[in-house]
């Protein structure tokens, strides 16, 4: 986009963006700043399978009142068109068209409540009725509401675990799952034809409430959700009897009330909440990156653990669909001073939950016939070992929980949804049961605490349980490196890196001295055996990702994030000891770093 077009677009916003004082001030502030104008106006936030996500601010490449309105108008047009086609009005023009319904939730992020009301106003302006939570709620409770209230779609205003400057907009289908690429493409095509300032239908929020086009979701929906969560317990007596002590941090997000409520319901009441991170605050003042994957976000929780000495630290992200944990580690376990708390990775917690659920469902006679567990392609291959041990079929999908829950949707079509045992991904997302179609930190928190209580009743700590798992299956070391690329130049650089990695003359034949055995390019859909030269098709949808399969079972996966301006590199290494597996990982990471300089 040339400077003339950029400046014209900038002036158009200056003339028309009058509804939010913050936008007016920002547009004035960047006047004459070419780089700032470029970053905000060089592209539009695109409506994709993750909805919208971007920095809060002025311009089409930002999350703001106008971009939310445009996305919602596109979604409303799509919903109404689909209902017209499905209705008998297509055959008989005298048949009235039944109204559509959309559920809306939001989290603690800056302007989340404002954007949720903005979306409701647009839906109401298009004759679509809105069911809206009165206060911030976790993502899984939005998914549940869509299904429970039989809505046509759902919207959750959240940017999940991104830094405070971000917000986002997740769109869900009638099945409670995030929309797929076909729907996203259709909505994007509609949005492309809309005038962002003059092409939007809207009705004032208070007027929409009076007319019944917007209504608040009743408490019975949340109660029904909690009932379904508790049905996933296997040994509820363990939680009642163990006297488990927990430190919990919702990281200033939506998890505070729901997680404490569900733990209280199952008998875990000795809960100390990190005070600085207890209440909703979209500025995340004590954890600039509110992601339980990173130790920095858990520092205050770990500090409190030193005082309280709990059995477990739980941390949920701002929209409460991911959960991280830390557990006590004595000197005998390798703790530095005999009073440490160590973080478990998403892979470790996920596999331990799988083994606990599978083993104990067999023991209690509640294992379904032909059980299925689902994981993403970047999740540890230890999952397959556990699946073989307990007769659980492991299905691998592309990254994104919508793909994991898509397997459940397919099972449901044939009445086989009871086969679904559990699903998880390495990035701290887990779900058990079919009542929601997204990852759920509320049920995961409950099951993690139950698992800890159960092992405690057997005289086993979670550290010991993890050691027992590695002794049984071998030590799998799984980790991820993130390489950030901000702004317009960053997106271009990411494209060049991925193009270079998949070019036959560039991709490595050895990484850290370990021979590359296979190269899989998920964009072309082909897997190459480097020894024989044979190519085979990859039986998964095409996506921008490459995988290097190494001699000895290690893998290196490289893919751009679907929600952030970064490239992620995932490593899986296998060793006889944790140190051996970690040494291999460090060598691989050092070698791969050169591609991202």
Coordinates of C-alpha atoms in Angstrom, one line a residue:
X1 CA 0.0 0.0 0.0
X2 CA 1.5 3.3 -1.1
X3 CA 1.8 6.4 1.1
X4 CA -1.0 8.2 -0.7
X5 CA -3.5 5.5 -0.1
X6 CA -2.3 5.1 3.5
X7 CA -2.7 8.8 4.2
X8 CA -6.1 8.9 2.5
X9 CA -7.3 6.0 4.7
X10 CA -5.9 7.8 7.8
X11 CA -7.8 11.0 6.9
X12 CA -11.0 9.0 6.4
X13 CA -10.7 7.6 9.9
X14 CA -10.0 11.1 11.3
X15 CA -13.2 12.4 9.7
X16 CA -15.4 9.4 10.7
X17 CA -14.1 7.7 13.8
X18 CA -16.0 9.8 16.4
X19 CA -17.6 7.2 18.6
X20 CA -14.7 6.4 20.9
X21 CA -12.7 9.3 22.5
X22 CA -9.6 7.1 22.8
X23 CA -9.5 6.7 19.0
X24 CA -9.8 10.4 18.4
X25 CA -6.9 11.1 20.7
X26 CA -4.8 8.3 19.1
X27 CA -5.4 9.5 15.6
X28 CA -4.3 13.0 16.5
X29 CA -1.3 11.7 18.3
X30 CA 0.1 9.8 15.2
X31 CA -0.5 12.6 12.8
X32 CA 2.6 12.9 10.6
X33 CA 4.2 9.7 12.0
X34 CA 4.6 7.5 8.9
X35 CA 5.6 4.4 10.7
X36 CA 2.7 4.6 13.2
X37 CA 0.2 5.2 10.4
X38 CA 1.7 2.3 8.3
X39 CA 1.4 -0.1 11.2
X40 CA -2.3 0.8 11.8
X41 CA -3.4 1.1 8.2
X42 CA -1.3 -1.2 6.0
X43 CA -3.9 -4.0 6.3
X44 CA -7.3 -4.9 7.9
X45 CA -7.6 -7.4 10.7
X46 CA -8.9 -10.4 8.9
X47 CA -11.8 -12.5 10.2
X48 CA -10.4 -16.0 10.4
X49 CA -11.0 -19.2 12.2
X50 CA -9.8 -17.5 15.4
X51 CA -12.1 -14.6 14.7
X52 CA -10.2 -11.3 15.2
X53 CA -7.2 -10.6 17.3
X54 CA -5.0 -7.5 17.4
X55 CA -3.6 -4.6 19.3
X56 CA -6.3 -2.2 20.7
X57 CA -6.2 1.1 18.9
X58 CA -7.2 3.2 15.9
X59 CA -7.2 2.0 12.3
X60 CA -8.3 -1.1 10.4
X61 CA -5.3 -3.1 11.7
X62 CA -6.4 -2.7 15.3
X63 CA -9.2 -3.9 17.6
X64 CA -11.6 -1.1 18.1
X65 CA -15.3 -0.1 18.0
X66 CA -15.4 0.0 14.2
X67 CA -13.5 -3.2 13.4
X68 CA -15.8 -5.1 15.9
X69 CA -18.9 -3.6 14.3
X70 CA -17.7 -4.6 10.8
X71 CA -16.9 -8.2 11.8
X72 CA -20.2 -8.5 13.6
X73 CA -22.1 -7.2 10.6
X74 CA -20.4 -9.8 8.5
X75 CA -21.3 -12.5 10.9
X76 CA -24.9 -11.3 11.2
X77 CA -25.3 -11.2 7.4
X78 CA -23.9 -14.8 7.2
X79 CA -26.2 -16.0 10.0
X80 CA -29.3 -14.4 8.4
X81 CA -28.5 -15.7 5.0
X82 CA -28.0 -19.2 6.3
X83 CA -31.4 -19.1 8.1
X84 CA -33.1 -17.8 5.0
X85 CA -31.8 -20.7 3.0
X86 CA -32.8 -23.3 5.6
X87 CA -36.2 -21.8 6.2
X88 CA -39.3 -22.7 4.3
X89 CA -39.5 -19.0 3.4
X90 CA -37.3 -20.1 0.4
X91 CA -40.3 -22.1 -0.8
X92 CA -43.2 -19.9 0.5
X93 CA -42.7 -16.2 0.8
X94 CA -45.6 -16.0 3.3
X95 CA -43.8 -18.0 5.9
X96 CA -42.2 -15.8 8.6
X97 CA -38.5 -16.3 9.2
X98 CA -37.7 -17.5 12.8
X99 CA -35.3 -15.2 14.6
X100 CA -31.6 -16.2 15.0
X101 CA -29.9 -16.3 18.4
X102 CA -26.3 -15.5 19.4
X103 CA -24.7 -15.9 22.8
X104 CA -22.0 -13.4 23.9
X105 CA -19.4 -13.5 26.7
X106 CA -16.3 -11.4 27.5
X107 CA -13.3 -11.5 29.8
X108 CA -11.3 -9.0 31.8
X109 CA -9.4 -7.4 28.9
X110 CA -9.4 -3.7 28.2
X111 CA -12.7 -2.7 26.4
X112 CA -14.0 -6.3 26.4
X113 CA -17.3 -5.3 28.0
X114 CA -17.5 -2.4 25.6
X115 CA -16.8 -4.5 22.5
X116 CA -19.3 -7.1 23.7
X117 CA -22.1 -4.5 23.9
X118 CA -21.0 -3.2 20.5
X119 CA -21.4 -6.6 19.0
X120 CA -24.8 -7.0 20.7
X121 CA -26.0 -3.7 19.2
X122 CA -25.1 -4.8 15.7
X123 CA -26.7 -8.2 16.0
X124 CA -29.9 -6.5 17.4
X125 CA -29.8 -4.0 14.5
X126 CA -29.9 -7.0 12.2
X127 CA -32.9 -8.6 14.0
X128 CA -30.8 -11.3 15.7
X129 CA -31.6 -11.9 19.4
X130 CA -28.7 -11.9 21.8
X131 CA -28.2 -14.0 25.0
X132 CA -25.5 -12.2 27.0
X133 CA -23.7 -12.9 30.3
X134 CA -24.1 -10.2 32.9
X135 CA -20.4 -10.4 33.9
X136 CA -17.1 -11.8 32.6
X137 CA -17.1 -15.5 32.0
X138 CA -14.6 -18.2 30.8
X139 CA -14.5 -19.2 27.2
X140 CA -15.8 -22.7 27.9
X141 CA -19.0 -21.2 29.5
X142 CA -19.6 -19.4 26.2
X143 CA -19.3 -22.6 24.3
X144 CA -21.7 -24.2 26.8
X145 CA -24.2 -21.4 26.5
X146 CA -24.3 -21.7 22.7
X147 CA -25.2 -25.4 23.0
X148 CA -27.5 -25.1 26.0
X149 CA -29.5 -22.2 24.7
X150 CA -29.6 -23.6 21.1
X151 CA -28.0 -20.6 19.6
X152 CA -27.0 -20.2 15.9
X153 CA -23.6 -18.8 16.9
X154 CA -21.5 -17.4 19.7
X155 CA -19.0 -14.5 20.3
X156 CA -16.4 -14.3 23.1
X157 CA -14.5 -11.0 23.4
X158 CA -11.1 -12.1 24.5
X159 CA -7.4 -12.3 23.4
X160 CA -6.8 -15.3 25.6
X161 CA -3.2 -15.2 27.0
X162 CA -1.9 -12.3 24.8
X163 CA -0.3 -9.2 26.4
X164 CA -2.5 -6.4 27.8
X165 CA -2.4 -4.3 24.6
X166 CA -4.3 -7.0 22.7
X167 CA -8.0 -7.9 22.5
X168 CA -9.8 -10.3 20.2
X169 CA -13.1 -11.7 19.1
X170 CA -13.7 -15.5 19.0
X171 CA -16.6 -16.7 16.8
X172 CA -18.5 -20.0 17.5
X173 CA -20.9 -22.1 15.5
X174 CA -24.1 -23.6 16.6
X175 CA -22.2 -26.7 17.8
X176 CA -20.3 -24.6 20.4
X177 CA -17.0 -25.0 18.5
X178 CA -15.0 -22.2 17.0
X179 CA -15.9 -21.7 13.4
X180 CA -14.1 -23.5 10.7
X181 CA -12.3 -22.1 7.6
X182 CA -15.3 -22.4 5.3
X183 CA -17.5 -20.2 7.6
X184 CA -14.6 -17.8 8.3
X185 CA -13.9 -17.4 4.6
X186 CA -17.6 -16.7 4.0
X187 CA -17.8 -14.1 6.7
X188 CA -14.5 -12.5 5.5
X189 CA -15.9 -12.2 2.0
X190 CA -19.0 -10.4 3.3
X191 CA -16.8 -8.1 5.4
X192 CA -14.8 -7.2 2.4
X193 CA -17.8 -5.6 0.8
X194 CA -18.8 -3.6 3.8
X195 CA -18.2 0.1 4.4
X196 CA -16.7 0.2 7.9
X197 CA -18.4 3.5 8.8
X198 CA -21.6 3.5 6.8
X199 CA -22.4 -0.1 6.0
X200 CA -23.3 -1.3 9.6
X201 CA -26.8 -1.8 11.0
X202 CA -27.1 -1.1 14.7
X203 CA -29.5 -0.6 17.6
X204 CA -28.7 1.2 20.8
X205 CA -28.0 -1.4 23.6
X206 CA -30.6 -0.1 26.0
X207 CA -33.3 0.0 23.3
X208 CA -32.3 -3.5 22.3
X209 CA -32.8 -4.6 25.9
X210 CA -36.3 -2.9 26.1
X211 CA -37.4 -4.6 22.8
X212 CA -36.2 -8.0 24.0
X213 CA -33.5 -8.3 21.3
X214 CA -30.9 -8.5 24.0
X215 CA -31.5 -10.5 27.2
X216 CA -29.1 -11.5 30.0
X217 CA -28.3 -15.2 30.5
X218 CA -30.0 -16.6 33.6
X219 CA -28.0 -18.3 36.5
X220 CA -29.5 -21.7 35.5
X221 CA -27.1 -21.9 32.5
X222 CA -24.1 -21.6 34.8
X223 CA -25.5 -24.1 37.2
X224 CA -26.1 -26.5 34.4
X225 CA -22.5 -26.0 33.3
X226 CA -21.2 -26.8 36.8
X227 CA -23.3 -29.9 36.9
X228 CA -21.7 -31.2 33.7
X229 CA -18.2 -30.4 34.9
X230 CA -18.8 -32.4 38.1
X231 CA -20.0 -35.4 36.0
X232 CA -16.4 -35.7 34.7
X233 CA -15.0 -36.6 38.2
X234 CA -13.8 -40.2 38.6
X235 CA -12.9 -40.4 42.3
X236 CA -14.9 -37.5 43.9
X237 CA -14.3 -39.1 47.3
X238 CA -10.5 -38.4 47.0
X239 CA -11.1 -34.7 46.8
X240 CA -13.4 -34.7 49.8
X241 CA -11.0 -36.7 52.0
X242 CA -7.5 -35.6 50.9
X243 CA -7.4 -32.1 52.6
X244 CA -5.6 -30.7 49.6
X245 CA -4.2 -27.2 50.0
X246 CA -4.1 -25.1 46.8
X247 CA -2.7 -21.7 45.8
X248 CA -4.7 -20.3 42.9
X249 CA -4.2 -17.4 40.6
X250 CA -6.7 -16.4 37.8
X251 CA -4.1 -13.9 36.5
X252 CA -6.6 -11.1 36.8
X253 CA -8.9 -12.9 34.4
X254 CA -12.3 -14.7 34.3
X255 CA -11.4 -17.8 36.2
X256 CA -11.6 -16.5 39.8
X257 CA -15.2 -17.3 40.6
X258 CA -15.8 -20.4 38.4
X259 CA -12.6 -22.3 39.5
X260 CA -13.1 -21.6 43.1
X261 CA -16.8 -22.5 42.8
X262 CA -16.1 -25.9 41.2
X263 CA -13.2 -26.8 43.7
X264 CA -15.5 -25.9 46.6
X265 CA -18.3 -28.1 45.2
X266 CA -16.0 -31.1 45.2
X267 CA -14.7 -30.5 48.7
X268 CA -11.5 -28.5 48.1
X269 CA -11.9 -25.4 50.3
X270 CA -8.4 -24.7 51.5
X271 CA -7.7 -22.3 48.6
X272 CA -5.4 -19.2 48.9
X273 CA -5.8 -16.8 46.0
X274 CA -2.9 -14.6 44.9
X275 CA -4.3 -11.3 46.1
X276 CA -2.6 -9.1 43.5
X277 CA -4.0 -11.3 40.7
X278 CA -7.4 -12.1 42.1
X279 CA -9.7 -9.4 40.6
X280 CA -10.3 -8.7 36.9
X281 CA -7.8 -6.2 35.5
X282 CA -7.1 -6.0 31.8
X283 CA -3.8 -4.1 32.4
X284 CA -2.4 -7.3 34.1
X285 CA -0.1 -5.1 36.2
X286 CA 1.8 -7.9 37.8
X287 CA 2.1 -10.2 34.7
X288 CA 2.5 -8.3 31.4
X289 CA 2.3 -11.6 29.6
X290 CA -0.6 -13.4 31.4
X291 CA 0.2 -16.9 30.0
X292 CA 0.5 -19.8 32.5
X293 CA 3.0 -21.4 30.0
X294 CA 5.6 -18.9 31.2
X295 CA 7.1 -18.9 34.7
X296 CA 7.2 -15.1 34.7
X297 CA 3.4 -15.0 34.9
X298 CA 3.5 -17.3 37.9
X299 CA 6.1 -15.5 40.0
X300 CA 3.7 -14.1 42.5
X301 CA 2.0 -17.4 42.9
X302 CA 5.3 -19.2 43.4
X303 CA 6.3 -16.6 46.0
X304 CA 3.1 -17.2 47.9
X305 CA 3.7 -20.9 47.7
X306 CA 6.9 -20.4 49.8
X307 CA 4.7 -19.0 52.6
X308 CA 1.5 -21.1 52.3
X309 CA 3.3 -24.4 51.3
X310 CA 0.4 -25.8 49.3
X311 CA 0.2 -29.2 47.6
X312 CA -0.5 -27.5 44.3
X313 CA -0.3 -24.1 42.5
X314 CA -3.1 -23.6 39.8
X315 CA -2.9 -20.7 37.3
X316 CA -5.6 -20.0 34.7
X317 CA -5.2 -17.6 31.8
X318 CA -7.5 -14.5 31.4
X319 CA -10.3 -16.3 29.5
X320 CA -9.9 -19.4 31.7
X321 CA -9.5 -22.0 28.9
X322 CA -5.9 -22.9 29.8
X323 CA -4.4 -23.9 33.2
X324 CA -0.8 -24.3 34.4
X325 CA 0.4 -26.0 37.6
X326 CA 3.4 -26.1 39.9
X327 CA 4.1 -28.7 42.5
X328 CA 6.4 -29.1 45.5
X329 CA 9.8 -30.5 44.8
X330 CA 12.0 -31.7 47.7
X331 CA 15.8 -31.9 47.7
X332 CA 15.3 -35.7 47.1
X333 CA 13.4 -34.8 44.0
X334 CA 16.0 -32.4 42.8
X335 CA 14.8 -29.2 44.4
X336 CA 17.5 -26.5 44.9
X337 CA 16.8 -25.9 48.6
X338 CA 14.4 -28.7 49.5
X339 CA 11.5 -26.3 49.3
X340 CA 11.1 -25.6 45.6
X341 CA 8.0 -25.6 43.4
X342 CA 8.5 -26.8 39.9
X343 CA 6.3 -26.1 36.9
X344 CA 4.9 -28.9 34.8
X345 CA 4.7 -28.4 31.1
X346 CA 1.4 -28.7 29.3
X347 CA 2.5 -31.9 27.8
X348 CA 3.4 -33.4 31.1
X349 CA 0.1 -32.4 32.8
X350 CA -1.8 -33.5 29.7
X351 CA -0.3 -37.0 29.5
X352 CA -0.6 -37.5 33.3
X353 CA -4.3 -36.6 33.1
X354 CA -4.7 -39.0 30.2
X355 CA -3.1 -41.8 32.1
X356 CA -5.1 -41.1 35.2
X357 CA -8.4 -40.9 33.4
X358 CA -7.8 -44.0 31.3
X359 CA -6.5 -46.2 34.2
X360 CA -9.1 -45.1 36.7
X361 CA -12.0 -45.4 34.3
X362 CA -10.9 -49.0 33.6
X363 CA -10.6 -49.6 37.4
X364 CA -14.1 -48.2 38.1
X365 CA -15.8 -49.8 35.1
X366 CA -16.7 -46.5 33.5
X367 CA -14.4 -46.7 30.4
X368 CA -16.5 -46.5 27.2
X369 CA -16.2 -49.1 24.5
X370 CA -13.5 -48.2 21.9
X371 CA -12.4 -45.0 23.7
X372 CA -10.8 -42.1 21.8
X373 CA -8.4 -39.4 23.0
X374 CA -7.5 -36.5 20.7
X375 CA -4.3 -34.4 20.6
X376 CA -2.8 -31.8 18.3
X377 CA 0.1 -32.6 16.0
X378 CA 2.6 -30.6 18.1
X379 CA 1.7 -32.4 21.3
X380 CA 4.0 -35.0 22.8
X381 CA 4.3 -38.4 21.2
X382 CA 4.3 -39.9 24.7
X383 CA 0.5 -39.7 24.2
X384 CA 0.6 -42.7 21.8
X385 CA 2.5 -44.8 24.3
X386 CA -0.1 -44.2 27.0
X387 CA -2.9 -44.9 24.5
X388 CA -1.4 -48.2 23.6
X389 CA -1.1 -49.2 27.3
X390 CA -4.7 -48.6 28.1
X391 CA -6.4 -49.4 24.7
X392 CA -7.2 -45.8 23.9
X393 CA -7.2 -44.8 20.2
X394 CA -5.2 -41.6 19.8
X395 CA -6.3 -39.3 17.0
X396 CA -4.0 -36.5 15.9
X397 CA -5.3 -33.2 14.5
X398 CA -3.8 -29.9 13.4
X399 CA -3.2 -27.3 16.0
X400 CA -6.2 -25.5 17.4
X401 CA -8.8 -26.8 19.8
X402 CA -11.5 -26.4 17.2
X403 CA -9.8 -29.4 15.4
X404 CA -9.8 -31.5 18.5
X405 CA -13.4 -30.7 19.2
X406 CA -14.2 -31.3 15.5
X407 CA -13.4 -35.0 16.1
X408 CA -16.2 -34.9 18.8
X409 CA -18.6 -33.3 16.4
X410 CA -17.9 -36.1 13.8
X411 CA -18.5 -38.8 16.5
X412 CA -21.7 -37.1 17.4
X413 CA -23.0 -37.4 13.9
X414 CA -23.0 -41.2 14.3
X415 CA -24.0 -41.3 17.9
X416 CA -20.6 -42.2 19.1
X417 CA -19.7 -39.1 21.2
X418 CA -19.6 -41.3 24.3
X419 CA -16.3 -42.7 22.9
X420 CA -14.6 -39.4 23.5
X421 CA -12.5 -39.7 26.6
X422 CA -10.3 -36.6 26.7
X423 CA -8.6 -34.1 24.5
X424 CA -5.5 -31.9 25.0
X425 CA -2.8 -29.8 23.4
X426 CA 0.7 -28.9 24.6
X427 CA -0.3 -25.2 25.2
X428 CA -2.0 -26.0 28.4
X429 CA -5.5 -26.7 27.0
X430 CA -7.5 -29.8 28.2
X431 CA -11.1 -31.0 28.1
X432 CA -13.0 -34.0 29.3
X433 CA -16.6 -34.7 28.3
X434 CA -18.7 -33.4 25.4
X435 CA -20.7 -30.7 27.1
X436 CA -18.4 -28.0 25.7
X437 CA -16.5 -27.8 22.4
X438 CA -13.4 -25.9 23.5
X439 CA -10.6 -26.3 26.1
X440 CA -11.8 -25.8 29.6
X441 CA -9.6 -24.7 32.5
X442 CA -12.5 -25.2 35.0
X443 CA -12.9 -29.0 34.4
X444 CA -9.1 -29.3 34.0
X445 CA -8.5 -27.6 37.4
X446 CA -11.0 -30.0 39.0
X447 CA -9.4 -33.1 37.4
X448 CA -5.9 -31.9 38.2
X449 CA -6.9 -31.5 41.9
X450 CA -8.7 -34.8 41.9
X451 CA -5.6 -36.5 40.4
X452 CA -3.4 -34.9 43.0
X453 CA -5.7 -35.9 45.8
X454 CA -6.0 -39.5 44.5
X455 CA -2.2 -39.9 44.3
X456 CA -1.9 -38.4 47.7
X457 CA -4.2 -41.0 49.1
X458 CA -1.8 -43.6 47.8
X459 CA 1.2 -41.9 49.3
X460 CA 2.4 -40.6 45.9
X461 CA 3.2 -36.9 45.1
X462 CA 2.7 -35.5 41.6
X463 CA 6.4 -35.3 41.2
X464 CA 6.7 -39.0 42.0
X465 CA 3.8 -39.8 39.7
X466 CA 5.6 -38.0 36.9
X467 CA 8.8 -39.9 37.6
X468 CA 6.8 -43.2 37.6
X469 CA 5.4 -42.3 34.2
X470 CA 8.8 -41.6 32.7
X471 CA 10.3 -44.8 34.2
X472 CA 7.5 -46.7 32.5
X473 CA 7.5 -45.1 29.1
X474 CA 10.9 -43.4 28.8
X475 CA 11.7 -39.7 29.2
X476 CA 10.1 -37.4 26.7
X477 CA 11.3 -33.8 26.7
X478 CA 8.9 -31.4 25.0
X479 CA 9.5 -27.7 24.7
X480 CA 8.7 -24.7 22.5
X481 CA 10.7 -21.6 21.4
X482 CA 8.9 -18.4 20.3
X483 CA 10.3 -15.9 17.8
X484 CA 8.3 -12.7 17.6
X485 CA 8.0 -10.5 14.5
X486 CA 6.2 -7.2 15.1
X487 CA 4.5 -5.0 12.5
X488 CA 4.3 -5.0 8.7
X489 CA 8.0 -5.9 8.2
X490 CA 7.7 -8.7 10.8
X491 CA 4.9 -10.4 8.8
X492 CA 7.1 -10.2 5.7
X493 CA 10.1 -11.7 7.5
X494 CA 8.0 -14.6 8.8
X495 CA 6.9 -15.4 5.3
X496 CA 10.5 -15.4 4.0
X497 CA 11.6 -17.7 6.9
X498 CA 8.9 -20.3 6.2
X499 CA 9.6 -20.2 2.5
X500 CA 13.3 -20.7 3.1
X501 CA 12.7 -23.6 5.5
X502 CA 10.7 -25.5 2.9
X503 CA 12.9 -24.8 0.0
X504 CA 14.7 -28.1 -1.0
X505 CA 18.1 -26.4 -1.3
X506 CA 17.8 -24.8 2.2
X507 CA 16.2 -27.2 4.6
X508 CA 18.8 -29.0 6.8
X509 CA 19.9 -32.6 6.2
X510 CA 21.3 -32.6 9.8
X511 CA 20.3 -30.6 12.9
X512 CA 22.9 -30.5 15.6
X513 CA 24.7 -33.4 14.0
X514 CA 21.5 -35.6 14.1
X515 CA 20.4 -36.9 10.7
X516 CA 17.1 -35.6 9.3
X517 CA 15.2 -38.7 8.2
X518 CA 11.9 -37.1 7.0
X519 CA 10.7 -33.7 6.0
X520 CA 6.9 -33.0 6.1
X521 CA 5.5 -29.9 4.4
X522 CA 1.9 -29.4 5.5
X523 CA 1.4 -26.6 3.0
X524 CA 2.1 -28.9 0.1
X525 CA 0.6 -31.9 1.9
X526 CA 3.6 -34.1 1.2
X527 CA 6.1 -36.0 3.4
X528 CA 9.5 -36.8 2.0
X529 CA 11.7 -39.7 3.1
X530 CA 15.2 -38.3 2.6
X531 CA 16.9 -41.7 2.4
X532 CA 14.8 -43.2 -0.3
X533 CA 13.4 -40.0 -1.9
X534 CA 9.9 -41.5 -1.6
X535 CA 7.0 -39.0 -1.1
X536 CA 3.7 -39.7 0.6
X537 CA 0.6 -37.7 1.1
X538 CA -0.2 -36.1 4.5
X539 CA -3.8 -37.0 5.5
X540 CA -4.6 -33.6 7.2
X541 CA -5.8 -30.3 5.9
X542 CA -3.1 -28.0 4.4
X543 CA -1.5 -25.5 6.8
X544 CA 1.7 -23.5 7.0
X545 CA 3.9 -25.9 9.0
X546 CA 7.0 -28.1 8.5
X547 CA 8.2 -31.0 10.5
X548 CA 11.7 -32.5 10.6
X549 CA 11.8 -36.1 11.7
X550 CA 15.2 -37.0 13.1
X551 CA 17.1 -40.2 13.7
X552 CA 16.4 -41.6 17.1
X553 CA 12.8 -40.3 17.3
X554 CA 13.3 -36.6 17.9
X555 CA 11.2 -34.1 16.0
X556 CA 11.4 -30.4 15.2
X557 CA 8.1 -28.6 14.2
X558 CA 8.1 -25.1 12.8
X559 CA 4.9 -23.1 12.3
X560 CA 3.7 -19.5 12.5
X561 CA 1.2 -18.9 15.3
X562 CA -2.4 -18.5 14.2
X563 CA -3.1 -15.8 16.7
X564 CA 0.1 -13.9 17.3
X565 CA 2.9 -12.4 15.1
X566 CA 5.4 -15.1 16.0
X567 CA 6.9 -18.4 14.7
X568 CA 6.8 -21.3 17.1
X569 CA 9.4 -24.1 17.1
X570 CA 8.4 -27.3 19.0
X571 CA 11.0 -29.9 20.0
X572 CA 10.4 -33.5 21.2
X573 CA 13.5 -35.4 22.3
X574 CA 13.7 -38.8 23.9
X575 CA 16.4 -40.0 26.3
X576 CA 17.0 -42.5 29.1
X577 CA 17.2 -39.6 31.6
X578 CA 15.8 -36.1 31.7
X579 CA 19.3 -34.7 31.4
X580 CA 20.0 -36.7 28.2
X581 CA 16.8 -35.6 26.6
X582 CA 17.4 -32.0 27.7
X583 CA 20.9 -32.0 26.3
X584 CA 19.7 -33.1 22.9
X585 CA 16.9 -30.4 23.0
X586 CA 19.5 -27.7 23.8
X587 CA 21.6 -28.7 20.8
X588 CA 18.7 -28.7 18.5
X589 CA 17.4 -25.3 19.7
X590 CA 20.9 -23.7 19.3
X591 CA 21.1 -25.1 15.7
X592 CA 17.6 -23.9 14.8
X593 CA 18.2 -20.4 16.1
X594 CA 20.3 -19.5 13.1
X595 CA 17.2 -19.6 10.9
X596 CA 15.5 -16.8 12.9
X597 CA 18.4 -14.3 13.3

